[in-house]
């Protein structure tokens, strides 16, 4: 039971899922911690390169613009103006 809780906690720290799910998780982390930067991990274990590239491209197309431009992530806007 303790190991299962530890694994659940570890998994809950990661940003995964669809672009809207990733945005929601990043927003949750930002609210809890006040982060102003995000570093993504797009490849895990033996993941094929093509899948990793797909993950990065999807993030760049759907998630990154929101992090940089949307009012829900105001620190990104302030940094862009600096």
N, CA, C and O atoms as a DFTB+ gen file, in Angstrom:
328 C
 N C O
     1  1       0.829      -1.205       0.000
     2  2       0.000       0.000       0.000
     3  2       0.871       1.266       0.000
     4  3       0.548       2.246      -0.670
     5  1       1.971       1.234       0.754
     6  2       2.859       2.394       0.808
     7  2       3.520       2.607      -0.552
     8  3       3.624       3.737      -1.027
     9  1       3.966       1.518      -1.173
    10  2       4.598       1.623      -2.483
    11  2       3.603       2.145      -3.522
    12  3       3.967       2.967      -4.363
    13  1       2.388       1.691      -3.473
    14  2       1.368       2.148      -4.417
    15  2       1.122       3.646      -4.261
    16  3       0.962       4.355      -5.255
    17  1       1.091       4.128      -3.024
    18  2       0.912       5.565      -2.778
    19  2       2.113       6.357      -3.284
    20  3       1.952       7.445      -3.836
    21  1       3.304       5.820      -3.099
    22  2       4.509       6.491      -3.574
    23  2       4.512       6.574      -5.103
    24  3       4.852       7.612      -5.670
    25  1       4.137       5.493      -5.758
    26  2       4.067       5.478      -7.225
    27  2       3.004       6.452      -7.699
    28  3       3.239       7.199      -8.649
    29  1       1.854       6.465      -7.068
    30  2       0.773       7.384      -7.436
    31  2       1.240       8.843      -7.304
    32  3       0.964       9.670      -8.172
    33  1       1.939       9.141      -6.223
    34  2       2.457      10.492      -6.027
    35  2       3.463      10.852      -7.114
    36  3       3.393      11.936      -7.693
    37  1       4.398       9.947      -7.393
    38  2       5.414      10.183      -8.417
    39  2       4.767      10.455      -9.771
    40  3       5.156      11.395     -10.464
    41  1       3.798       9.656     -10.148
    42  2       3.103       9.819     -11.426
    43  2       2.339      11.148     -11.448
    44  3       2.259      11.794     -12.493
    45  1       1.787      11.555     -10.323
    46  2       1.003      12.796     -10.279
    47  2       1.850      14.049     -10.515
    48  3       1.312      15.112     -10.825
    49  1       3.156      13.929     -10.370
    50  2       4.052      15.068     -10.578
    51  2       4.320      15.353     -12.048
    52  3       4.794      16.437     -12.388
    53  1       4.025      14.402     -12.921
    54  2       4.383      14.507     -14.327
    55  2       3.265      15.134     -15.162
    56  3       2.079      14.930     -14.903
    57  1       3.674      15.886     -16.150
    58  2       2.748      16.495     -17.099
    59  2       2.596      15.516     -18.254
    60  3       3.534      15.298     -19.020
    61  1       1.409      14.926     -18.374
    62  2       1.143      13.944     -19.423
    63  2      -0.274      14.115     -19.934
    64  3      -1.113      14.735     -19.280
    65  1      -0.534      13.559     -21.111
    66  2      -1.889      13.532     -21.640
    67  2      -2.059      14.375     -22.886
    68  3      -1.097      14.696     -23.583
    69  1      -3.299      14.723     -23.144
    70  2      -3.637      15.551     -24.296
    71  2      -3.150      16.974     -24.042
    72  3      -2.838      17.319     -22.902
    73  1      -3.079      17.807     -25.079
    74  2      -2.690      19.200     -24.835
    75  2      -3.533      19.894     -23.750
    76  3      -2.960      20.567     -22.893
    77  1      -4.864      19.758     -23.752
    78  2      -5.618      20.392     -22.662
    79  2      -5.275      19.826     -21.279
    80  3      -5.251      20.565     -20.295
    81  1      -5.013      18.530     -21.206
    82  2      -4.631      17.927     -19.925
    83  2      -3.264      18.439     -19.477
    84  3      -3.051      18.691     -18.291
    85  1      -2.345      18.591     -20.421
    86  2      -1.017      19.124     -20.089
    87  2      -1.130      20.560     -19.588
    88  3      -0.493      20.929     -18.601
    89  1      -1.936      21.366     -20.265
    90  2      -2.130      22.751     -19.832
    91  2      -2.735      22.812     -18.435
    92  3      -2.320      23.623     -17.607
    93  1      -3.706      21.962     -18.181
    94  2      -4.332      21.944     -16.858
    95  2      -3.327      21.551     -15.784
    96  3      -3.315      22.140     -14.703
    97  1      -2.491      20.569     -16.065
    98  2      -1.501      20.117     -15.081
    99  2      -0.448      21.193     -14.839
   100  3      -0.055      21.432     -13.697
   101  1       0.012      21.842     -15.910
   102  2       1.000      22.912     -15.750
   103  2       0.382      24.063     -14.956
   104  3       1.045      24.648     -14.100
   105  1      -0.877      24.392     -15.231
   106  2      -1.559      25.452     -14.475
   107  2      -1.672      25.071     -13.000
   108  3      -1.483      25.915     -12.124
   109  1      -1.979      23.813     -12.726
   110  2      -2.076      23.344     -11.337
   111  2      -0.725      23.480     -10.636
   112  3      -0.655      23.970      -9.509
   113  1       0.332      23.052     -11.294
   114  2       1.668      23.148     -10.711
   115  2       2.051      24.606     -10.498
   116  3       2.634      24.954      -9.472
   117  1       1.720      25.466     -11.474
   118  2       2.023      26.892     -11.364
   119  2       1.295      27.509     -10.173
   120  3       1.874      28.297      -9.425
   121  1       0.045      27.153     -10.001
   122  2      -0.744      27.676      -8.880
   123  2      -0.150      27.248      -7.538
   124  3      -0.073      28.041      -6.600
   125  1       0.263      26.001      -7.462
   126  2       0.794      25.468      -6.205
   127  2       2.205      25.947      -5.894
   128  3       2.568      26.080      -4.725
   129  1       3.012      26.211      -6.936
   130  2       4.427      26.482      -6.691
   131  2       4.899      27.853      -7.151
   132  3       5.943      28.327      -6.705
   133  1       4.144      28.497      -8.037
   134  2       4.557      29.787      -8.561
   135  2       5.626      29.697      -9.642
   136  3       6.325      30.676      -9.903
   137  1       5.760      28.534     -10.273
   138  2       6.782      28.374     -11.308
   139  2       6.621      29.417     -12.410
   140  3       5.510      29.864     -12.697
   141  1       7.728      29.796     -13.016
   142  2       7.695      30.708     -14.155
   143  2       8.349      30.087     -15.381
   144  3       8.385      30.706     -16.445
   145  1       8.865      28.876     -15.244
   146  2       9.491      28.171     -16.359
   147  2       9.027      26.717     -16.337
   148  3       8.655      26.182     -15.292
   149  1       9.058      26.105     -17.486
   150  2       8.682      24.691     -17.591
   151  2       9.695      23.984     -18.475
   152  3      10.029      24.472     -19.555
   153  1      10.180      22.847     -18.027
   154  2      11.074      22.004     -18.811
   155  2      10.356      20.675     -19.016
   156  3      10.041      19.975     -18.054
   157  1      10.104      20.338     -20.262
   158  2       9.368      19.112     -20.560
   159  2      10.285      17.934     -20.846
   160  3      11.410      18.097     -21.316
   161  1       9.783      16.760     -20.555
   162  2      10.460      15.500     -20.887
   163  2       9.555      14.795     -21.894
   164  3       8.427      14.431     -21.563
   165  1      10.032      14.604     -23.101
   166  2       9.180      14.101     -24.168
   167  2       9.490      12.667     -24.567
   168  3       8.813      12.107     -25.428
   169  1      10.492      12.073     -23.960
   170  2      10.871      10.700     -24.263
   171  2      11.131       9.959     -22.957
   172  3      11.772      10.489     -22.049
   173  1      10.635       8.746     -22.872
   174  2      10.822       7.934     -21.671
   175  2      11.327       6.560     -22.066
   176  3      10.878       5.987     -23.058
   177  1      12.247       6.042     -21.302
   178  2      12.727       4.677     -21.502
   179  2      13.126       4.397     -22.936
   180  3      13.904       5.140     -23.534
   181  1      12.594       3.335     -23.473
   182  2      12.929       2.915     -24.831
   183  2      11.973       3.445     -25.882
   184  3      11.804       2.825     -26.932
   185  1      11.351       4.569     -25.621
   186  2      10.393       5.130     -26.563
   187  2      11.053       5.357     -27.927
   188  3      12.166       5.879     -27.993
   189  1      10.389       4.977     -28.997
   190  2      10.948       5.221     -30.335
   191  2      11.104       6.724     -30.605
   192  3      10.295       7.539     -30.162
   193  1      12.160       7.062     -31.339
   194  2      12.426       8.466     -31.646
   195  2      11.228       9.142     -32.302
   196  3      10.926      10.291     -31.978
   197  1      10.542       8.469     -33.208
   198  2       9.403       9.057     -33.916
   199  2       8.304       9.477     -32.936
   200  3       7.673      10.517     -33.125
   201  1       8.076       8.691     -31.910
   202  2       7.062       9.038     -30.918
   203  2       7.508      10.242     -30.090
   204  3       6.707      11.126     -29.787
   205  1       8.783      10.271     -29.729
   206  2       9.335      11.413     -29.000
   207  2       9.182      12.686     -29.830
   208  3       8.754      13.722     -29.322
   209  1       9.534      12.597     -31.105
   210  2       9.409      13.765     -31.977
   211  2       7.955      14.210     -32.098
   212  3       7.669      15.408     -32.094
   213  1       7.047      13.264     -32.205
   214  2       5.616      13.590     -32.259
   215  2       5.184      14.324     -30.994
   216  3       4.450      15.310     -31.063
   217  1       5.638      13.843     -29.841
   218  2       5.308      14.488     -28.563
   219  2       5.808      15.931     -28.530
   220  3       5.083      16.840     -28.126
   221  1       7.050      16.130     -28.957
   222  2       7.621      17.487     -28.944
   223  2       6.883      18.408     -29.897
   224  3       6.598      19.558     -29.560
   225  1       6.573      17.911     -31.083
   226  2       5.874      18.747     -32.071
   227  2       4.461      19.102     -31.603
   228  3       4.013      20.235     -31.776
   229  1       3.773      18.144     -31.018
   230  2       2.431      18.402     -30.511
   231  2       2.474      19.438     -29.388
   232  3       1.647      20.348     -29.347
   233  1       3.432      19.298     -28.488
   234  2       3.590      20.272     -27.409
   235  2       3.887      21.655     -27.985
   236  3       3.294      22.648     -27.565
   237  1       4.804      21.714     -28.944
   238  2       5.192      22.996     -29.547
   239  2       4.024      23.650     -30.272
   240  3       3.894      24.874     -30.262
   241  1       3.181      22.852     -30.895
   242  2       2.064      23.389     -31.668
   243  2       0.873      23.786     -30.794
   244  3       0.249      24.819     -31.032
   245  1       0.559      22.980     -29.796
   246  2      -0.692      23.169     -29.042
   247  2      -0.526      23.734     -27.631
   248  3      -1.414      24.432     -27.143
   249  1       0.581      23.448     -26.978
   250  2       0.745      23.834     -25.567
   251  2       1.611      25.085     -25.415
   252  3       1.222      26.036     -24.737
   253  1       2.771      25.078     -26.040
   254  2       3.694      26.216     -25.904
   255  2       3.056      27.562     -26.220
   256  3       3.259      28.514     -25.466
   257  1       2.288      27.681     -27.312
   258  2       1.695      28.998     -27.590
   259  2       0.773      29.488     -26.467
   260  3       0.723      30.683     -26.179
   261  1       0.059      28.580     -25.850
   262  2      -0.830      28.963     -24.753
   263  2      -0.011      29.419     -23.554
   264  3      -0.343      30.417     -22.915
   265  1       1.043      28.701     -23.250
   266  2       1.891      29.087     -22.120
   267  2       2.494      30.468     -22.342
   268  3       2.673      31.228     -21.390
   269  1       2.802      30.791     -23.562
   270  2       3.431      32.075     -23.870
   271  2       2.436      33.212     -24.037
   272  3       2.771      34.363     -23.757
   273  1       1.225      32.919     -24.486
   274  2       0.324      33.983     -24.931
   275  2      -0.948      34.173     -24.119
   276  3      -1.529      35.258     -24.158
   277  1      -1.390      33.194     -23.407
   278  2      -2.683      33.277     -22.745
   279  2      -2.616      33.991     -21.392
   280  3      -1.615      33.914     -20.681
   281  1      -3.682      34.672     -21.063
   282  2      -3.768      35.384     -19.784
   283  2      -3.688      34.434     -18.598
   284  3      -3.324      34.851     -17.499
   285  1      -4.022      33.164     -18.804
   286  2      -3.956      32.198     -17.709
   287  2      -2.521      31.910     -17.281
   288  3      -2.285      31.301     -16.238
   289  1      -1.572      32.349     -18.091
   290  2      -0.162      32.193     -17.763
   291  2       0.510      33.558     -17.867
   292  3       1.361      33.762     -18.733
   293  1       0.131      34.513     -16.979
   294  2       0.606      35.889     -17.104
   295  2       2.103      36.061     -16.945
   296  3       2.662      37.012     -17.492
   297  1       2.775      35.180     -16.220
   298  2       4.217      35.364     -16.050
   299  2       4.929      35.212     -17.387
   300  3       5.954      35.856     -17.611
   301  1       4.415      34.383     -18.270
   302  2       5.021      34.231     -19.587
   303  2       4.903      35.517     -20.377
   304  3       5.834      35.896     -21.088
   305  1       3.768      36.194     -20.261
   306  2       3.581      37.455     -20.968
   307  2       4.532      38.519     -20.427
   308  3       5.126      39.269     -21.201
   309  1       4.677      38.587     -19.127
   310  2       5.555      39.604     -18.514
   311  2       6.999      39.360     -18.939
   312  3       7.721      40.311     -19.238
   313  1       7.425      38.115     -18.970
   314  2       8.786      37.790     -19.378
   315  2       9.013      38.123     -20.849
   316  3      10.098      38.568     -21.224
   317  1       8.000      37.912     -21.679
   318  2       8.131      38.185     -23.111
   319  2       8.334      39.681     -23.360
   320  3       9.021      40.068     -24.305
   321  1       7.736      40.518     -22.512
   322  2       7.858      41.974     -22.674
   323  2       9.185      42.495     -22.142
   324  3       9.635      43.568     -22.543
   325  1       9.812      41.747     -21.246
   326  2      11.058      42.202     -20.612
   327  2      12.225      42.188     -21.560
   328  3      13.339      42.543     -21.174
